[in-house]
Coordinates of C-alpha atoms and ligand atoms in Angstrom, one line a residue:
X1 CA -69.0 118.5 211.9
X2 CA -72.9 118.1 210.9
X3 CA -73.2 116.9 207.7
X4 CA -76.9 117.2 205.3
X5 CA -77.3 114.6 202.8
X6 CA -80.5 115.4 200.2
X7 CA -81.8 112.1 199.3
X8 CA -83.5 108.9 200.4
X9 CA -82.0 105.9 198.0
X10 CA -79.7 103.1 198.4
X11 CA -76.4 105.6 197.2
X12 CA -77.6 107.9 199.9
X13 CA -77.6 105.3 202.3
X14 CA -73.9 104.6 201.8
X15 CA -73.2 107.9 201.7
X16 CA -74.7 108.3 205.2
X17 CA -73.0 104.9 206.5
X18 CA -69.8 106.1 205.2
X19 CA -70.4 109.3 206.5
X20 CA -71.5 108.2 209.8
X21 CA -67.9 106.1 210.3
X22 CA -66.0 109.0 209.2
X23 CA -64.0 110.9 212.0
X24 CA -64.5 113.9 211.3
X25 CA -67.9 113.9 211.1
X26 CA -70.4 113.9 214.6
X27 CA -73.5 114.0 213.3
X28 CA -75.6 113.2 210.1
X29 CA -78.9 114.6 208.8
X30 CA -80.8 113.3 206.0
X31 CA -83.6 114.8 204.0
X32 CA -86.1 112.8 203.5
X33 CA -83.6 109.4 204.0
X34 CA -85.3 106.1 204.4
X35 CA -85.7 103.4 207.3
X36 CA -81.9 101.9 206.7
X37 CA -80.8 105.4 206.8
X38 CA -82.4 106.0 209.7
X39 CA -80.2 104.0 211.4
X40 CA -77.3 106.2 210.5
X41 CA -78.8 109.8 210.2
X42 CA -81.8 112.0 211.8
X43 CA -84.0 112.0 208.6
X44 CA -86.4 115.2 208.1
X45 CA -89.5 114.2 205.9
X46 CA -88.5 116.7 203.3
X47 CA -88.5 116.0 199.5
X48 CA -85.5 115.5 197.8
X49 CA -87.0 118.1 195.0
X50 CA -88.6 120.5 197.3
X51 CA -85.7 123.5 196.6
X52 CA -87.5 125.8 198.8
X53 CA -88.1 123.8 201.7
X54 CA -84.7 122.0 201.7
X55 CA -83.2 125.6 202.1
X56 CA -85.1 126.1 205.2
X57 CA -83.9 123.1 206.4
X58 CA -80.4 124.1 205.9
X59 CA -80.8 128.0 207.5
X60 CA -82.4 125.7 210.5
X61 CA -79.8 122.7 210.7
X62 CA -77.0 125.1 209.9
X63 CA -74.6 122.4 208.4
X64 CA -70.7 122.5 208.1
X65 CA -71.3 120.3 204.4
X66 CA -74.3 119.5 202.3
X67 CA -73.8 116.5 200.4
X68 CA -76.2 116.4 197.7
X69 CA -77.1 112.7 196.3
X70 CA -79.8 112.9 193.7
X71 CA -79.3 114.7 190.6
X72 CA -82.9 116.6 189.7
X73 CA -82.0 119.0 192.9
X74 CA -78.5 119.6 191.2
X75 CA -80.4 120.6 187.4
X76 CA -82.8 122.3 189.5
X77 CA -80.0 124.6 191.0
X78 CA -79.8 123.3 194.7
X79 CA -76.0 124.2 194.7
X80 CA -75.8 127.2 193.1
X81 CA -79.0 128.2 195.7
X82 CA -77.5 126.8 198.9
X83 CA -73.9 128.3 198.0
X84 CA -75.3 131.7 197.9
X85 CA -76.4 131.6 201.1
X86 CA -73.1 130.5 201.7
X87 CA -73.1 126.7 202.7
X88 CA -70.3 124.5 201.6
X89 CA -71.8 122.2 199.3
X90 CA -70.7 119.0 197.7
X91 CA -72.6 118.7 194.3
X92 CA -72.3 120.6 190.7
X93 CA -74.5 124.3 190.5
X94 CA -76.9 124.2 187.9
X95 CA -75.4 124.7 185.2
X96 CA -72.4 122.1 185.1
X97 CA -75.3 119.9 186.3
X98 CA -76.6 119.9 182.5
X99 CA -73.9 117.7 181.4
X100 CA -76.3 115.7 183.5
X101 CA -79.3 117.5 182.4
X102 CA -78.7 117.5 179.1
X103 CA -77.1 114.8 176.9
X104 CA -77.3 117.5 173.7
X105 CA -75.6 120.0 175.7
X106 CA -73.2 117.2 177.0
X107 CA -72.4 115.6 173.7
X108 CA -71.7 119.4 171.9
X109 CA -68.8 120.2 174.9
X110 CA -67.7 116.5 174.4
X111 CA -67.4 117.3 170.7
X112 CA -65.9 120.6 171.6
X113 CA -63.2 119.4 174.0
X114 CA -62.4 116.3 171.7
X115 CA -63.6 113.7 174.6
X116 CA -64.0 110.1 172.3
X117 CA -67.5 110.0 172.3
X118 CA -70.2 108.0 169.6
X119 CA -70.8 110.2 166.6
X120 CA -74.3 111.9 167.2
X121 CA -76.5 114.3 165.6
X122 CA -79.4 116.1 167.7
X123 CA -83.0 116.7 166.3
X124 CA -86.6 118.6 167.4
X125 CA -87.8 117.7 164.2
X126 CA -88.9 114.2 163.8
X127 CA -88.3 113.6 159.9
X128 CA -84.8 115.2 160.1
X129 CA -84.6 112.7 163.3
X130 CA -85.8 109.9 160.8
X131 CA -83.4 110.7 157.9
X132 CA -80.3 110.9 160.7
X133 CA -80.9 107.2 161.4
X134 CA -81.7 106.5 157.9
X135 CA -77.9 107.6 157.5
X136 CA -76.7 106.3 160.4
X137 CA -78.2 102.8 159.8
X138 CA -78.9 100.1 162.1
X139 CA -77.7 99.4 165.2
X140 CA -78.8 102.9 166.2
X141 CA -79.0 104.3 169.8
X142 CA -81.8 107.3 170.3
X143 CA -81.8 109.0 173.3
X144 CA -84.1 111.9 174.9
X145 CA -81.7 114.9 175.7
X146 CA -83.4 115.4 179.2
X147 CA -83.5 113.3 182.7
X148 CA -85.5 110.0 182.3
X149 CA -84.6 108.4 185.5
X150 CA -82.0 106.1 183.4
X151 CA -84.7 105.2 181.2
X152 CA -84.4 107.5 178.0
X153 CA -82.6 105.6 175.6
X154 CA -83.7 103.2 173.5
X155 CA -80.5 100.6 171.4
X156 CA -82.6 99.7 168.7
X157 CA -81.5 97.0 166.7
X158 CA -83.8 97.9 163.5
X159 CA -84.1 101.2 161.9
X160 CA -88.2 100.5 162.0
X161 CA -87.7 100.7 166.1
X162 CA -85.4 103.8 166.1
X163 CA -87.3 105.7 163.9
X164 CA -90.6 105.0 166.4
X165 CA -88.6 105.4 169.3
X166 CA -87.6 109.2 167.9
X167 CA -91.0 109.9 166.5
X168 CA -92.4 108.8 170.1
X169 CA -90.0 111.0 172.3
X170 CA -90.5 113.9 169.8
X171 CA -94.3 113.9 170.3
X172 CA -94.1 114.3 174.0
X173 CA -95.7 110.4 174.2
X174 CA -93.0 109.1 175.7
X175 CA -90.9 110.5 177.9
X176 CA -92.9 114.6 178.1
X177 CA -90.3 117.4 177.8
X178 CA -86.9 115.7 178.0
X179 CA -87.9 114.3 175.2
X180 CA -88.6 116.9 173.1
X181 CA -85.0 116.8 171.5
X182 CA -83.3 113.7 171.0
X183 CA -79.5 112.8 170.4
X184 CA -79.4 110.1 167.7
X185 CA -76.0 108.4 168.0
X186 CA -73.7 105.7 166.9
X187 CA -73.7 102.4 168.4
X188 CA -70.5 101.4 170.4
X189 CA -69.6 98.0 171.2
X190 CA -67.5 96.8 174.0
X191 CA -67.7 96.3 177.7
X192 CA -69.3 99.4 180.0
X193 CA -67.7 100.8 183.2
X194 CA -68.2 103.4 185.6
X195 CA -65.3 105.7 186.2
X196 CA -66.2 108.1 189.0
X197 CA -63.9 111.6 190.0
X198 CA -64.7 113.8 192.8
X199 CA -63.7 117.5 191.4
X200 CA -63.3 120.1 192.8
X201 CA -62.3 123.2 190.1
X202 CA -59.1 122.3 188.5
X203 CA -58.2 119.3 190.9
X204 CA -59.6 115.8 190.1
X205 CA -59.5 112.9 192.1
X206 CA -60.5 109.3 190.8
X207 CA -62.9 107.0 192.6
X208 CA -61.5 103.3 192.7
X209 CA -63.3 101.7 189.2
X210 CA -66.6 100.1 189.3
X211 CA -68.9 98.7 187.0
X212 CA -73.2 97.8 187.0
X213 CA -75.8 95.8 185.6
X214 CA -78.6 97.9 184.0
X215 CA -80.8 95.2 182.5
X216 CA -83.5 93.8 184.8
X217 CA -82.5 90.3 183.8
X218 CA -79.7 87.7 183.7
X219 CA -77.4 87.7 181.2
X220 CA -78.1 91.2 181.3
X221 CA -81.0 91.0 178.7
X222 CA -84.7 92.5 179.5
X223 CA -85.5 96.2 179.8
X224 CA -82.8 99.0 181.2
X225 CA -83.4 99.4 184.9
X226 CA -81.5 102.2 187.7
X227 CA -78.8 99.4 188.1
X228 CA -79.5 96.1 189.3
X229 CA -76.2 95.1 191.1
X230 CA -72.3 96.8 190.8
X231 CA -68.9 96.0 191.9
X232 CA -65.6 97.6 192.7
X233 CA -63.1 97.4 191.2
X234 CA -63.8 96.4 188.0
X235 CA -61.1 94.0 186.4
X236 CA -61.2 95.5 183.0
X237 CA -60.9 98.8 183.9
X238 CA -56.5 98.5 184.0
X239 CA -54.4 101.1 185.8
X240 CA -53.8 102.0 182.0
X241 CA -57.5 102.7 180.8
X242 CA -58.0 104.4 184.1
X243 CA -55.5 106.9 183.1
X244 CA -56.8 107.7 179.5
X245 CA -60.4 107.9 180.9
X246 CA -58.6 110.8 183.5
X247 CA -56.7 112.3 181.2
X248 CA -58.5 111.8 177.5
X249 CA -62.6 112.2 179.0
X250 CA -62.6 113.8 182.6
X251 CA -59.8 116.5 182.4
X252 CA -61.5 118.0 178.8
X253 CA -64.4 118.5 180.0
X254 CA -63.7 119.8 183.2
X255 CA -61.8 122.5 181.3
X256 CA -64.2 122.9 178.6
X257 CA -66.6 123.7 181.3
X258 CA -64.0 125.9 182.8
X259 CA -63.6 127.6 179.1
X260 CA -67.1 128.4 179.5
X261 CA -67.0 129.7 183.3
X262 CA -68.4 127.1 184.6
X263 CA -66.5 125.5 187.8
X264 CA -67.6 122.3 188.8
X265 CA -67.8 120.9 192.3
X266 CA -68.8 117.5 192.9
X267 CA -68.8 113.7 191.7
X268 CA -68.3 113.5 187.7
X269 CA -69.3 110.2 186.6
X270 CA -67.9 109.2 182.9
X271 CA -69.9 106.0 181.9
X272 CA -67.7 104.9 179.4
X273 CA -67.4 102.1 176.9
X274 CA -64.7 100.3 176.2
X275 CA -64.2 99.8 172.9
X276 CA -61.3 98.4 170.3
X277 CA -60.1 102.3 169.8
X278 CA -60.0 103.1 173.5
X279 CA -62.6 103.9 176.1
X280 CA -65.7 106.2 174.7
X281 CA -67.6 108.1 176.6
X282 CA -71.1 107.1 176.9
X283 CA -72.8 109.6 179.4
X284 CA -71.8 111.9 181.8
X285 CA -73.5 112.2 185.7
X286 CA -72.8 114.8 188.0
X287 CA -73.4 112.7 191.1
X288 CA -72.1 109.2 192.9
X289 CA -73.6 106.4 190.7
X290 CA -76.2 104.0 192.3
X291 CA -75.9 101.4 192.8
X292 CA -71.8 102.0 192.1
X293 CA -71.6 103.8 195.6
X294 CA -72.9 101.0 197.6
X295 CA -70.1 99.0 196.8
X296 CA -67.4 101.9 196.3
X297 CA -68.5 103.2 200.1
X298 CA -68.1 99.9 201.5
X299 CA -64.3 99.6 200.0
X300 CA -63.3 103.6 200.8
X301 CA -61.3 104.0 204.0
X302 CA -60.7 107.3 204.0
X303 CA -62.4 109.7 206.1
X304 CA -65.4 110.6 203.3
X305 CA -66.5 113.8 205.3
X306 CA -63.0 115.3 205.3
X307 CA -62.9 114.5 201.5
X308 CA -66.1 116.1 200.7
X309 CA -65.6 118.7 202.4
X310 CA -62.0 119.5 201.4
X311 CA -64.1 119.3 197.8
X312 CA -66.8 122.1 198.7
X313 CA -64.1 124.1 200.5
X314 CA -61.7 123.8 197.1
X315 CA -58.9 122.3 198.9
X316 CA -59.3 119.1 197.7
X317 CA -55.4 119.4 196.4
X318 CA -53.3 117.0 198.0
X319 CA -55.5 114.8 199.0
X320 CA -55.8 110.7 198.2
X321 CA -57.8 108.3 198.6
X322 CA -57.2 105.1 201.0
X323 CA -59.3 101.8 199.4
X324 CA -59.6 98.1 201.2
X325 CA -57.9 96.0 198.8
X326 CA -61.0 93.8 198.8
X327 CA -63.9 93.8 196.2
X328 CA -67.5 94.6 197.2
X329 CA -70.2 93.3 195.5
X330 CA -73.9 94.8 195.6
X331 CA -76.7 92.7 194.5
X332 CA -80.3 95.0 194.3
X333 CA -83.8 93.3 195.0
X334 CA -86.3 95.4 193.2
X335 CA -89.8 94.8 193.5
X336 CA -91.2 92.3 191.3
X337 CA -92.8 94.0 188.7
X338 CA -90.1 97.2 188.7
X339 CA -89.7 99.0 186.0
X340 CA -93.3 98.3 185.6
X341 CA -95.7 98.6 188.1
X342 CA -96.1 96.4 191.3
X343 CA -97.9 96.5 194.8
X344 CA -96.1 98.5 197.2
X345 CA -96.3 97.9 200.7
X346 CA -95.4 93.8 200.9
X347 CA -93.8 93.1 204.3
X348 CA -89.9 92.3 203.8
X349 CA -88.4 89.9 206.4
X350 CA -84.8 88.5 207.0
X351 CA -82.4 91.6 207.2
X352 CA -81.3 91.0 210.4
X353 CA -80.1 87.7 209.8
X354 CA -78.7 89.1 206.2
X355 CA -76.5 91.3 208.2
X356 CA -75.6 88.2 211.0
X357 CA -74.6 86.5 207.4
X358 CA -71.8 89.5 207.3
X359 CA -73.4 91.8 204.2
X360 CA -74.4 94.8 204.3
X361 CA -78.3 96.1 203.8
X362 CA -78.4 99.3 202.0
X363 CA -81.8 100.2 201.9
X364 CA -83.5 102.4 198.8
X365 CA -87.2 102.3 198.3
X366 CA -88.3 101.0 201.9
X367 CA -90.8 102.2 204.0
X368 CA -91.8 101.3 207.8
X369 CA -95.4 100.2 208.4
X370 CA -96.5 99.6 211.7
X371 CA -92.9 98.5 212.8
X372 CA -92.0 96.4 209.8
X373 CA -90.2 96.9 206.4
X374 CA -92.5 97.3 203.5
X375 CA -91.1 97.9 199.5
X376 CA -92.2 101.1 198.6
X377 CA -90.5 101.7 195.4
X378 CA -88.6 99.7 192.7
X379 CA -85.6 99.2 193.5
X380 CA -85.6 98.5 197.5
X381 CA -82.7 97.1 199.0
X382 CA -78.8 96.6 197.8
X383 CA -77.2 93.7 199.4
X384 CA -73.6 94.7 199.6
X385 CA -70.4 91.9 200.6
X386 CA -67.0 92.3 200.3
X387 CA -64.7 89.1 199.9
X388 CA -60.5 88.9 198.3
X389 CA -62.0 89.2 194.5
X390 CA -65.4 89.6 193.0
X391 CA -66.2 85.8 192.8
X392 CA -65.8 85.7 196.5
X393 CA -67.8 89.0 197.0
X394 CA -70.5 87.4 194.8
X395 CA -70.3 84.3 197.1
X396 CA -70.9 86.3 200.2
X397 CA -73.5 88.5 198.8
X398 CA -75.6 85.6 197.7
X399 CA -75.2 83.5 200.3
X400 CA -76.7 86.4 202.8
X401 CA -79.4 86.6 200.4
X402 CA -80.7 83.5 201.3
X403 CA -82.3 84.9 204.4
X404 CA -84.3 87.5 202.4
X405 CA -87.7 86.1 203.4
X406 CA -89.6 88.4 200.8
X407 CA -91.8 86.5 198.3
X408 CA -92.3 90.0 196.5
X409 CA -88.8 90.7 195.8
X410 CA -86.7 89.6 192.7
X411 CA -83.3 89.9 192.1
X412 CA -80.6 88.8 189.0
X413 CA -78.2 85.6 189.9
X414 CA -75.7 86.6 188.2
X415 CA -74.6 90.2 189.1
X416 CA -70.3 90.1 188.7
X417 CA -70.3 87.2 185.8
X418 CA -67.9 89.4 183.5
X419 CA -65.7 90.5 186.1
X420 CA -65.6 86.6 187.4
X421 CA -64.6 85.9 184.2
X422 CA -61.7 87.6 183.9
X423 CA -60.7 86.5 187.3
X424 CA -61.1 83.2 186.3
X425 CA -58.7 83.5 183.3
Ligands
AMP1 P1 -76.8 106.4 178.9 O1 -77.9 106.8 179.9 O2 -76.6 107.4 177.8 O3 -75.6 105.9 179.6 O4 -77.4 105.1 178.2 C1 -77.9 104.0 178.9 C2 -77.3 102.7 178.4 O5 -77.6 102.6 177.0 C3 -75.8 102.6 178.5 O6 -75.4 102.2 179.8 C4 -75.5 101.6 177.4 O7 -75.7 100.3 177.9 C5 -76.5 101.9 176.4 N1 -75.9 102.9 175.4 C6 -76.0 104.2 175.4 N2 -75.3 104.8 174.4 C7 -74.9 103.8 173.6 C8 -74.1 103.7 172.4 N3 -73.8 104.8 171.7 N4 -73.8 102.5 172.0 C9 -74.2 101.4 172.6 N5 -74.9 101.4 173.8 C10 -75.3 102.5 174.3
LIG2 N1 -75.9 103.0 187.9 C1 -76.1 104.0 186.9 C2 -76.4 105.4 187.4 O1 -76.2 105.7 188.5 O2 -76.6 106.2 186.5

């Protein structure tokens, strides 16, 4: 079958790898993709947010599946406007996308389906906002309700810091619209994970466990990035905790969405903490995480276009999910600078011998200029190994990264160090 992918980052270029080795599938398309993808996929220059223009490229490429990456298509309604014309689509319509979308709307069906969750409040008004974390007290976490590219929340240690981080959003200042309401919630301690499902209606299937790095720098201090690096599986996340994230977080809310009339289709992503009472949910996505999927596509062996599909087609019953029994690893060079600003269009050198090395180059913001590699966005390329554990994923990974000839780029040292800690217990 022809597959569409929307998107042009370092998950979609798994996606379209995977995709590519999949049996089932003959030929990939990717709007707009990027130079790694291109390897894999036709790309179309079309933008990943252009609604109108990705459905023309669908009525023209006629595809079996559309796999949609991103999720500002999905809360724009991509799905629900590509389904009507009666594509198979894998990806959430628009409105289970808001548990995405929307953190307040995702935190009142959490509280509604009883998924373990930090106690919140939501505010418009900025001196109720103040007097919630007045009365929550310090360690406080304040969120914008609407997408921020990963960058909406704010862990303030002082109620001084909360209290301008609220009274920012709410103006507008900070992050526009999606800030205009804020979720002010309790802080959570414990280690973070990534537990990813592909649903389709009442069946859900679990993704092997993964984990990232959001901070820019080791020892995962600095400012909140995308992701800076992930591995699968992750060692704390035991068969046991697997099953209470399935059957505690994932199955409520696919039925409370359900209660509501609201079917979902696509990847739910439960970033969860796992805390002394049990894991607690921290966010929901409604897409594969990145840079999670780098490392998750790299381990999956089964045929991903016959899974996705069997998703859109809601016949995903029955179905299971082959995995190497090796860990993958995936380190992220960003641009130095990122989340700041930096120069884009520095000449990147050294993949093909990162690949003779034996890792894999997932490309996200790259461009092609005059027949070379140049950054053009933040985060730009995910270095992806897979070795018996994470320590000797980590190994590999880094050691390919020594042939990165890229002044420009940075990237942490240390992306695994919990999970090789474990391990090394
Ligand atoms: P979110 O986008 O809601 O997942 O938040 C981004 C990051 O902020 C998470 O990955 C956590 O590291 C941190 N965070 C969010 N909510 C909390 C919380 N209630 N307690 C502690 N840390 C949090
Ligand atoms: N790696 C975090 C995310 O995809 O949201």
């Amino acid at each position: 079958m022809k597959v569409l992918v929307i998107g042009g980052g370092g998950r979609e270029h798994a996606l379209c790898w995977k995709l590519k080795r999949s049996p089932s599938v003959s030929e990939v398309v990717c709007a707009p993709g990027n130079p790694g993808i291109a390897k894999e996929a036709r790309c179309v220059a079309v933008n990943a947010e252009d609604i109108k223009d990705l459905l023309q490229l669908a009525r023209d490429e006629q595809p079996q599946l559309v796999v949609v990456g991103p999720e500002v298509p999905l809360v724009m309604g991509l799905g629900d406007r590509l389904r009507t014309e009666g594509f198979a689509v894998y990806g959430p319509d628009r409105a289970a996308a808001e548990l995405e979308g929307s953190k307040s709307f995702s935190k009142t069906l959490m509280a509604e389906a009883g998924v373990p969750t930090a106690a919140f409040e939501t505010h418009t008004d900025p001196d109720q906002a103040e007097a919630c974390i007045r009365r929550f007290g310090a360690p406080v976490v304040v969120k914008a309700s609407g997408l921020a590219a990963g960058k909406g929340v704010i862990v303030a240690r002082t109620i001084d810091e909360a209290v301008t981080a609220a009274r920012d959003m709410l103006s507008g200042n900070s992050f526009g619209e999606a800030g205009s309401q804020v979720v002010i919630e309790e802080f959570l301690e414990g280690e973070e994970a990534s537990c990813l499902f592909i649903v389709s209606g009442d069946t859900i299937l679990p993704l092997d466990s993964s984990q990232d790095h959001k901070a820019l720098l080791d020892g995962d201090k600095g400012p909140n990035t995308g992701g800076m690096g992930a591995y699968s599986p992750a060692p704390c996340v035991t068969p046991a905790i697997a099953g209470q994230v399935l059957e505690r977080i994932a199955r409520p809310i696919i039925a409370a969405l359900k209660k509501r009339g609201i079917e979902f289709i696509g990847t739910l992503y439960a970033g969860v903490m796992l805390t002394e009472d049990g894991p607690k949910t921290l966010e929901f996505n409604v897409r594969f995480g990145d840079p999670e999927c780098q490392p998750l596509m790299s381990r999956l062996q089964s045929d991903l276009g016959e899974v996705l599909l069997a998703a859109a087609e809601k016949r995903l019953d029955g179905v299971r999910l082959d995995w190497d029994d090796r860990a993958a690893l995936c380190v992220v060079v960003v641009s130095d600078g990122y989340p700041g600003g930096f120069e884009k269009g520095q000449p990147i050198a050294g993949l093909g011998a990162i690949e003779q090395a034996g890792a894999i180059v997932f490309h996200a913001g790259t461009a092609e200029k005059n027949g070379h590699i140049v950054n053009a966005g933040g985060r730009v390329l995910g270095i992806t190994a897979l070795g018996d554990d994470v320590s000797e994923a980590r190994l590999r990974a880094y050691q390919a990264l020594e042939k990165l000839d890229w002044p420009g780029g940075f990237y942490r040292r240390d992306i695994g160090y919990r999970a090789i800690a474990r391990e090394e217990k």
